[in-house]
Coordinates of C-alpha atoms in Angstrom, one line a residue:
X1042 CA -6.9 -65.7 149.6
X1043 CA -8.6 -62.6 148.7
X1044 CA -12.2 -62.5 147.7
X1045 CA -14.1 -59.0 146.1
X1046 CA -16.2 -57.0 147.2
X1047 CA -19.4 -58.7 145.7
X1048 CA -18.2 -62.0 146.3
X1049 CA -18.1 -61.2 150.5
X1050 CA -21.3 -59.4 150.9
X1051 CA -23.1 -62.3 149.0
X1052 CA -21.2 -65.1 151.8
X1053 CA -22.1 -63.0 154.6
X1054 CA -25.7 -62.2 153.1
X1055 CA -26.5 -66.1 152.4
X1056 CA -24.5 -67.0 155.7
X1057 CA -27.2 -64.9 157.8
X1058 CA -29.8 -66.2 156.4
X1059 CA -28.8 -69.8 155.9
X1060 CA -28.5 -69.9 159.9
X1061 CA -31.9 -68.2 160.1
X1062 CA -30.4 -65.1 162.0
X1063 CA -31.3 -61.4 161.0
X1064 CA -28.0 -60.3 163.0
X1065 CA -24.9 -62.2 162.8
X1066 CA -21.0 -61.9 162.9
X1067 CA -18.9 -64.2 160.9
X1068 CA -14.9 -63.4 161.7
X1069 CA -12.9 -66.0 160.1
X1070 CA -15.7 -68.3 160.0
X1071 CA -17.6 -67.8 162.6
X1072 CA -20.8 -67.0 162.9
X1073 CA -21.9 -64.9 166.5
X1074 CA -24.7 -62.8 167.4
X1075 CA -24.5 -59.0 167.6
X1076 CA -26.7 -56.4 167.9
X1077 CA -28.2 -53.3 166.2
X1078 CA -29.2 -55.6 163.5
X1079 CA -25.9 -55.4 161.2
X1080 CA -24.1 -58.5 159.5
X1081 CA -20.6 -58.4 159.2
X1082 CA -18.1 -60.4 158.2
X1083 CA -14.0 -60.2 158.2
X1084 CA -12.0 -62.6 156.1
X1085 CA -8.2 -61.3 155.2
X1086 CA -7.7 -58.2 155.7
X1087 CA -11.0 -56.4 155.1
X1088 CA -14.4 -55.9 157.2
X1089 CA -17.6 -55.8 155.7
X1090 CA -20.2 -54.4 157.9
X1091 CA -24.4 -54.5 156.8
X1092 CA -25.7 -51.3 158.9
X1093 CA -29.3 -49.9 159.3
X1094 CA -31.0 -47.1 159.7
X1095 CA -28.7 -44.3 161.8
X1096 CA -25.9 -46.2 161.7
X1097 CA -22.5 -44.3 161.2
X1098 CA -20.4 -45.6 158.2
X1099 CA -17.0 -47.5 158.9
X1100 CA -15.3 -44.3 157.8
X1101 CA -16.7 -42.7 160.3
X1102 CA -18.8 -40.5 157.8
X1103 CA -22.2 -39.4 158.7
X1104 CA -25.4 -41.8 159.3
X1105 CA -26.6 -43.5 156.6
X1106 CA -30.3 -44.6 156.1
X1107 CA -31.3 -47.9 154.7
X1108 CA -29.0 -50.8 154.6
X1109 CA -25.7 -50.9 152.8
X1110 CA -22.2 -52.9 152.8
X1111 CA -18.9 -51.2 153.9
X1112 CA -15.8 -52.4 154.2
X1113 CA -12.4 -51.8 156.1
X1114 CA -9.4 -52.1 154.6
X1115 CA -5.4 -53.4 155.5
X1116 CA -3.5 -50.0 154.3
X1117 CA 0.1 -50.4 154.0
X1118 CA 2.4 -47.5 154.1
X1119 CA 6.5 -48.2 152.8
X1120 CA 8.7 -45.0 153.4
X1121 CA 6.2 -43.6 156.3
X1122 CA 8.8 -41.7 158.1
X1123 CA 9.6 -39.7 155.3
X1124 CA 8.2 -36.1 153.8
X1125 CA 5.5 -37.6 151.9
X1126 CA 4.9 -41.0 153.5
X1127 CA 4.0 -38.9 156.7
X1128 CA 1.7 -36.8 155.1
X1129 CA -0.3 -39.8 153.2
X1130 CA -0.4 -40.8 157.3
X1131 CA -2.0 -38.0 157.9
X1132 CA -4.8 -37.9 155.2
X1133 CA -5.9 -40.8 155.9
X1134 CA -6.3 -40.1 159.7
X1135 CA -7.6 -36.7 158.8
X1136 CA -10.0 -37.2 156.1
X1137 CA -11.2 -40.8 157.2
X1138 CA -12.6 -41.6 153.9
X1139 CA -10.7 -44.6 152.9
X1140 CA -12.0 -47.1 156.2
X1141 CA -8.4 -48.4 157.7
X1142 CA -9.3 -51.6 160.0
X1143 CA -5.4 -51.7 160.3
X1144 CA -2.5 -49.7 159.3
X1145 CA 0.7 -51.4 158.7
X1146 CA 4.4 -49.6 158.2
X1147 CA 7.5 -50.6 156.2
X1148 CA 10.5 -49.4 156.6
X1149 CA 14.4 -50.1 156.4
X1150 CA 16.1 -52.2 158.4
X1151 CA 17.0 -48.8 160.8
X1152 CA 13.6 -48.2 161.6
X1153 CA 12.1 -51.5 161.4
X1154 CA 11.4 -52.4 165.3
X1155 CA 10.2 -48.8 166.3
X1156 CA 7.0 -47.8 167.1
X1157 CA 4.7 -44.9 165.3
X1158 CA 1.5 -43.2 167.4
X1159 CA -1.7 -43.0 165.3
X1160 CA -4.9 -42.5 164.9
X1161 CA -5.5 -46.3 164.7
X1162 CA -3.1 -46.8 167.5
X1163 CA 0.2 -47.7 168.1
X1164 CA 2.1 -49.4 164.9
X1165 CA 5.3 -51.1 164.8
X1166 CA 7.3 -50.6 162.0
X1167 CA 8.3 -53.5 160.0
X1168 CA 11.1 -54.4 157.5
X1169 CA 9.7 -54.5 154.2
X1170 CA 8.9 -57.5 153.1
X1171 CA 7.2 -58.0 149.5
X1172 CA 5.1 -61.0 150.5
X1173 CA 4.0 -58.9 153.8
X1174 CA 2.8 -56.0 152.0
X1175 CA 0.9 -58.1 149.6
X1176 CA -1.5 -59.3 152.4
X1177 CA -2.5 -55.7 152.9
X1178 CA -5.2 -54.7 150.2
X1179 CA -3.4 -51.3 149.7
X1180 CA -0.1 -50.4 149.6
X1181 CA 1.4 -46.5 149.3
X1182 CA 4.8 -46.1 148.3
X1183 CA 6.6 -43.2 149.4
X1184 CA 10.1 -44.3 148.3
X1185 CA 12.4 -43.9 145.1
X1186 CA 11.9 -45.0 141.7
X1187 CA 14.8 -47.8 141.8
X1188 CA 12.6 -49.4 144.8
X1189 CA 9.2 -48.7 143.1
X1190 CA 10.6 -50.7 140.1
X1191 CA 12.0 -53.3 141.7
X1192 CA 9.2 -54.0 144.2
X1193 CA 5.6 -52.9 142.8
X1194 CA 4.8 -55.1 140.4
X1195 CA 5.9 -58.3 142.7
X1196 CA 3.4 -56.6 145.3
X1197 CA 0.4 -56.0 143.1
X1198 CA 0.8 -59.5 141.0
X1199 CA -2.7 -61.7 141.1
X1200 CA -3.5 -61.7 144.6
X1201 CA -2.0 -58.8 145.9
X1202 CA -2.4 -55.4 147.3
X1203 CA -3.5 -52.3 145.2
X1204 CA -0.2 -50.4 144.8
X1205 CA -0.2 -46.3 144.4
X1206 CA 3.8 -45.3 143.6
X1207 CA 4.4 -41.6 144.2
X1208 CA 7.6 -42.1 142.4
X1209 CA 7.8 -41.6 138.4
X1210 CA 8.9 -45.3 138.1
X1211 CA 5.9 -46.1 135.8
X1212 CA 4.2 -42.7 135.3
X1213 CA 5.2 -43.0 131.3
X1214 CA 4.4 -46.9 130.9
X1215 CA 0.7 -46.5 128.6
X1216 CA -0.6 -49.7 130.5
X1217 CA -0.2 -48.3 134.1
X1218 CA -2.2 -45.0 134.6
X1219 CA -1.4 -41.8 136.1
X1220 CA -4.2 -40.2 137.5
X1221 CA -5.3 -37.2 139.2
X1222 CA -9.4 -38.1 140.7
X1223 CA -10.9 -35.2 139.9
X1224 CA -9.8 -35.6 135.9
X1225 CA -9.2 -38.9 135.3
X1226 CA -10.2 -41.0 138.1
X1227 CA -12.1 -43.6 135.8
X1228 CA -8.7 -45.1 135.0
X1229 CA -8.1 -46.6 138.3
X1230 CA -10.7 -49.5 137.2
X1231 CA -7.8 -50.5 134.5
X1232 CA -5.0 -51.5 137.0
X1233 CA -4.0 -52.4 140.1
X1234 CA -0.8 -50.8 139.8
X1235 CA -1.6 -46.7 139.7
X1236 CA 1.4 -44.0 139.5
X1237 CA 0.8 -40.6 140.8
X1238 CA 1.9 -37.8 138.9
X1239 CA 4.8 -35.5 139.7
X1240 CA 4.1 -33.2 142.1
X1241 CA 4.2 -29.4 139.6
X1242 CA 1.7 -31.5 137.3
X1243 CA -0.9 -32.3 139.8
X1244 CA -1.0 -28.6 141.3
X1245 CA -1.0 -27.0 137.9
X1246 CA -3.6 -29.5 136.0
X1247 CA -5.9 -28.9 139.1
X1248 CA -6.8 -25.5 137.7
X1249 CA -5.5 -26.2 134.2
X1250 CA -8.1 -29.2 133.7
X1251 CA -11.6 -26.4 134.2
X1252 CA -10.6 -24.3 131.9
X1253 CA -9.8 -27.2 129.5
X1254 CA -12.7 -28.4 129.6
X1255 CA -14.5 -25.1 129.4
X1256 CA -12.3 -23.5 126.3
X1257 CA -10.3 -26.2 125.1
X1258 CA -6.6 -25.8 124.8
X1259 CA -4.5 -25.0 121.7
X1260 CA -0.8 -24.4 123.7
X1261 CA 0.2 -24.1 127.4
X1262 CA 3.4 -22.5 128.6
X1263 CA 4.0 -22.5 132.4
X1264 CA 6.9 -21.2 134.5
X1265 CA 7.3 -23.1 137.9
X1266 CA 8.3 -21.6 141.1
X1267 CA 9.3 -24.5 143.1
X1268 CA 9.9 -25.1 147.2
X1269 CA 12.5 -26.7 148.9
X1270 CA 10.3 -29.7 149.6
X1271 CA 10.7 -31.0 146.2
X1272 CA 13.3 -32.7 147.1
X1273 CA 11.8 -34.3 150.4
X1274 CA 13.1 -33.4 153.7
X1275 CA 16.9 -33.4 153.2
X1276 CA 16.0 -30.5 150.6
X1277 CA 13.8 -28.4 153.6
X1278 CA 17.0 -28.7 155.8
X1279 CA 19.1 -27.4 154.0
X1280 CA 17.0 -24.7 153.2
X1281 CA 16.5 -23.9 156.7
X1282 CA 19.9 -24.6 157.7
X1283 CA 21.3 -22.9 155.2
X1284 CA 19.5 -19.9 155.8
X1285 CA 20.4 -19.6 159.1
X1286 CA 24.5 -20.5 158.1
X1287 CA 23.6 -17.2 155.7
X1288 CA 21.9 -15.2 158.5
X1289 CA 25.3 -16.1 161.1
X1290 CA 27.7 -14.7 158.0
X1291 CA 28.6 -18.6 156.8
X1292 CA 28.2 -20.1 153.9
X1293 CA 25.3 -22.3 153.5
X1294 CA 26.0 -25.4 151.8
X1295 CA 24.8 -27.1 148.8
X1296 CA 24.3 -31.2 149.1
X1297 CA 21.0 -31.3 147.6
X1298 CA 20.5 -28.7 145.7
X1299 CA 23.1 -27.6 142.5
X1300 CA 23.8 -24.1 143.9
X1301 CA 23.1 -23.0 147.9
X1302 CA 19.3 -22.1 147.8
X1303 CA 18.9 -19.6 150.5
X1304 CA 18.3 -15.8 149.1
X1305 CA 19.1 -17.5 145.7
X1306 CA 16.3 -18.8 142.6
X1307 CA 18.0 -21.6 140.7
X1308 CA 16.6 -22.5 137.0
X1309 CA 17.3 -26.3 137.0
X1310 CA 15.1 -29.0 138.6
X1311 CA 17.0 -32.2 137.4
X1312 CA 18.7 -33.1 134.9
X1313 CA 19.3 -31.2 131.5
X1314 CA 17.7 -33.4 128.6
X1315 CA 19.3 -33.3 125.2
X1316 CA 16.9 -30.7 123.9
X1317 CA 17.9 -28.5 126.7
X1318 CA 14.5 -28.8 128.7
X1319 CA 15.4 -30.4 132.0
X1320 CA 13.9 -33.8 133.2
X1321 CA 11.5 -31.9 135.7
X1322 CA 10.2 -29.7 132.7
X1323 CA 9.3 -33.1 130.3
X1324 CA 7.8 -34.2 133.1
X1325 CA 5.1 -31.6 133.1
X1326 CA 4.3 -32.0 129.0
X1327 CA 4.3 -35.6 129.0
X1328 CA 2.0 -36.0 132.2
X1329 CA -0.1 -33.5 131.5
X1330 CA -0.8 -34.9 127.7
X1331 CA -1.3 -38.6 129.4
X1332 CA -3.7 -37.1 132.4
X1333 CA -5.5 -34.7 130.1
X1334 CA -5.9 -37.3 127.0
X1335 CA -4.6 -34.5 124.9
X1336 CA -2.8 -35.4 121.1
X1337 CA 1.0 -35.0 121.0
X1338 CA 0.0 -32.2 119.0
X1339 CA -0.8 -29.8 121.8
X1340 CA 2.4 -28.1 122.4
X1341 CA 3.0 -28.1 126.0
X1342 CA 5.9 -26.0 127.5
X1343 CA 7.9 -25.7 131.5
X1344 CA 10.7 -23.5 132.9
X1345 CA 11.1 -25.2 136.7
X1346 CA 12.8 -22.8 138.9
X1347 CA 13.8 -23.7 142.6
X1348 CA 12.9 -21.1 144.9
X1349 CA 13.8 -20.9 148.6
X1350 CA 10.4 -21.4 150.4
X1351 CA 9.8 -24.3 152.3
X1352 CA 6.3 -26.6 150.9
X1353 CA 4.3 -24.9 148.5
X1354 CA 4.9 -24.3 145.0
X1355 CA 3.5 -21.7 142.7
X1356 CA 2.9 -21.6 138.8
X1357 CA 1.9 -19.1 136.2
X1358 CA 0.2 -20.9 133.4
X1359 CA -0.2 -18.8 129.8
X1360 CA -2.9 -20.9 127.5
X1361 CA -4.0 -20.3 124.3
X1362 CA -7.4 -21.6 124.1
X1363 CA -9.6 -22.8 121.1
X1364 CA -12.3 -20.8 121.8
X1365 CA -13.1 -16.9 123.0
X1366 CA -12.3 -16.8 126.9
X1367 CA -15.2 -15.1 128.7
X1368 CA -13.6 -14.2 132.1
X1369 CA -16.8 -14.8 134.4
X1370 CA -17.1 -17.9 132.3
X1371 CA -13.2 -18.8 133.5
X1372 CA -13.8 -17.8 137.4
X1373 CA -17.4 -19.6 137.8
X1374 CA -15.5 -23.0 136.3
X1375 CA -12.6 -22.3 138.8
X1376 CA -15.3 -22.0 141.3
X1377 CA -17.2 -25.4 140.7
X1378 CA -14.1 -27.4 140.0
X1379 CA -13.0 -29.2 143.3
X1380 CA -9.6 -29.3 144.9
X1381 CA -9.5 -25.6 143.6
X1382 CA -10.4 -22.6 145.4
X1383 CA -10.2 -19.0 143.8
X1384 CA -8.3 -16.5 145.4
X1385 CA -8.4 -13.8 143.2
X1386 CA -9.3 -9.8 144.7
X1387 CA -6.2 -8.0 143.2
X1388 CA -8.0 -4.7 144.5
X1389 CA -7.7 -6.3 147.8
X1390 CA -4.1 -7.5 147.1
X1391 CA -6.0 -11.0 147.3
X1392 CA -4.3 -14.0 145.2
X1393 CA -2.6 -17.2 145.8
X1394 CA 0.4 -17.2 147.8
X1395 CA 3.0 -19.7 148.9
X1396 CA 2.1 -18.4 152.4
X1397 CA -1.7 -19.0 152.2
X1398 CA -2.0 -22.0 150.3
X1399 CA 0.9 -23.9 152.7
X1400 CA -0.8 -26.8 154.5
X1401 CA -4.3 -26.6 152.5
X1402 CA -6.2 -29.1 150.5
X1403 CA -7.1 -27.4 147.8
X1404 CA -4.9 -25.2 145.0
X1405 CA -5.0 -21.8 144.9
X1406 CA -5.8 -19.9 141.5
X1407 CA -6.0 -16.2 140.9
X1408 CA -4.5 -13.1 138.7
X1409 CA -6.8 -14.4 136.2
X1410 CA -6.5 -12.1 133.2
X1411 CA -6.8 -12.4 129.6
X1412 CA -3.8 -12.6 127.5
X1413 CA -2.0 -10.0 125.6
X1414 CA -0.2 -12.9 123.6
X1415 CA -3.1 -14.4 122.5
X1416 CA -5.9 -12.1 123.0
X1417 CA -9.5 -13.0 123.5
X1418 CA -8.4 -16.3 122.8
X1419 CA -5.5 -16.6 125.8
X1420 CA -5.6 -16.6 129.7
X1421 CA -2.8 -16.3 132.4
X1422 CA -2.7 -17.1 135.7
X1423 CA -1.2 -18.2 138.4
X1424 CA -1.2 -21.1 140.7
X1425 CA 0.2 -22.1 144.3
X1426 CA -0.3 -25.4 145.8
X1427 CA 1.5 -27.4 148.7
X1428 CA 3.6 -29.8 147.2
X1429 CA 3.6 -32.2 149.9
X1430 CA -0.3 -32.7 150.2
X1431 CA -1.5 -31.9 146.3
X1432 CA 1.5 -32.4 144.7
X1433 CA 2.1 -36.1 146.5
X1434 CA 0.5 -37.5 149.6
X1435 CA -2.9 -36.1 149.0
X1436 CA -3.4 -37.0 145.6
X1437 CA -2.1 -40.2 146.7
X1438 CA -5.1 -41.1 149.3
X1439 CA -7.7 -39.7 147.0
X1440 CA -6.7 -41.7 144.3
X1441 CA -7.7 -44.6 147.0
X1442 CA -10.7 -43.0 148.2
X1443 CA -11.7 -43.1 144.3
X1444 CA -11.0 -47.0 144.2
X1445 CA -13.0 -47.6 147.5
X1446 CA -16.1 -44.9 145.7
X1447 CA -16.0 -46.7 142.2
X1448 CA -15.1 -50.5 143.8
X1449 CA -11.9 -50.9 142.4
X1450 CA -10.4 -51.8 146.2

């Protein structure tokens, strides 16, 4: 049984001082002494922890003064030894913001049995299980769409785990949102069940969304350059293998990708639709109408071209805007807006790069200029991200750290 937030800290409030203690443990049930003055309790999965003055938070954040109720959480992770699900690993541990009191790791039947190092010590991996993962109280997936589909909703029903699917199983459903924090992050009170948008739309909406807000948007049309991580690790192999069949005078092959990638651009990121956009392309208008809350109206167009770099992709975005841009107007929004930072010195050959933005937080925006297509009312510019982190596994774990901030986990 699962209890909220509210519900615990009043039990382990009223259990203190029913027993006529002002320090007091109760772990499933029991009430002990401790010191420092801090009540905690632990029922399921999650810790709650009341800590004075000086006490560090269970995140491990910095001291807090007065008194105040934290709680730990069971994080599941299904598809952890992949691209992505190793990366959402890696947040976690890295930013400590969403408090783990145990991490648990799903996997196939090949690596169920094997053991993973990490921050919260060693973890055993264990073959997925739906009723398993529902005693966690949040669950990444880091797998395909087919699995997402046939195993989220089971795992989030009444009494379940939060589930956030980096797939595009539900990203178009209008009950299940699709949210990037720093836009939308409000929406995460309406389910437990939240999609994470495709991996182009969250690096180009992070710049995209400032000057939105700031100007308002009457058209976008972007043109994606697109890495080889895309399409998870088997897609960075045989880039890198590839290149180095091209570089011995072989011929690289071509099992992921449509046409060998190395030394090559190719203009088609899945499938061709029927009105000649590809899959990938759609992708970008309909999320970024659904994220953005903007009217079907708003004509939103993507050329996706897969380029042979390894994690990071890059954008140019061309928007016409409803009103005048002011360019120090555009740069200072840029500045303020988080998750962004603004790398843009062209007289200092300064501007966002697949090479600089590669393993980084936040997107890089620069070339900012106004449009000669649309005058004082357009702006271009262009974008690089890495794909893994914003595109996927960091969006992923903020989307969680909003849920702890706002009390939806």
């Amino acid at each position: 049984m699962k209890f909220s937030g509210t519900t615990l800290a009043l039990v382990a409030t009223a259990s203190a001082a029913s027993f006529g203690l002002t320090e007091g443990l109760l772990t499933g049930g029991r009430l002990s002494q401790v010191n420092n003055g801090r009540v905690g309790v632990n029922v399921h999965a999650g810790r709650f922890s009341k800590q004075g003055h000086g006490y560090s938070a269970a995140n491990g954040g910095e001291p807090k003064s007065g008194s105040q109720l934290h709680m730990a959480y069971t994080v599941g992770i299904v598809g952890a030894t992949g691209a992505v699900g190793k990366e959402i690993r890696s947040c976690l541990e890295d930013r400590d913001k969403v408090p783990v009191d145990k991490l648990r790791i799903f996997g196939s039947s090949r690596s169920a049995g094997s053991e993973v190092e990490t921050k919260y010590g060693k973890v055993e991996v264990e073959l997925f299980d739906v009723a398993a993962a529902r005693e966690c109280d949040v669950v990444f997936l880091a797998v395909s769409g087919d699995f997402a589909l046939e195993h989220a909703q089971a795992i989030a029903a009444e009494g379940g785990a939060v589930v956030i699917d980096n797939s595009s199983a539900f990203r178009y459903k209008p009950e299940i949102p699709l949210v990037v924090p720093e836009i939308n992050g409000e929406e995460t009170k309406k389910s437990k069940l939240i999609a994470n948008p495709n991996c182009t739309t969250a690096i180009g909406l992070m710049a995209l969304w400032p000057l939105v807000k700031k100007f308002g948007l009457k058209r976008c049309i972007m043109s994606t350059y697109q890495a080889a991580s895309g399409a998870g690790q088997p897609g960075m192999d045989e880039l890198l293998e590839g290149t180095a069949a091209y570089l011995d005078g072989k011929s690289p092959n071509n099992d992921v990708f449509a046409h060998p990638l190395p030394f090559n651009v190719i203009p088609q990121i899945d499938k061709f639709q029927d009105n000649l956009y590809t899959k990938e392309e759609m992708k970008v208008t309909w999320e970024t109408r659904k994220i953005c809350g903007l009217s079907d109206d708003v004509p939103i167009s993507c050329s996706a071209v897969r380029i042979p770099t390894i994690r990071a992709h890059s954008e140019v975005i061309v928007i016409e805007t409803e009103k005048p841009v002011d360019l120090d107007e555009a740069r200072e929004s840029l500045e303020d807006a988080p998750g962004v930072k603004l790398v843009d010195n062209p007289s200092e050959l300064q501007y966002p790069m697949p090479l600089t933005a590669t393993g980084k937080y936040d997107v890089e925006v620069g070339r900012l200029r106004k449009s000669i297509a649309f005058g004082d009312h357009g702006l271009e510019f262009f974008v690089s991200g890495d794909q893994l982190l914003r595109g996927a596994a960091l969006n992923a774990v903020l989307v969680a750290e909003e849920m702890v901030a706002n009390g939806a986990l």
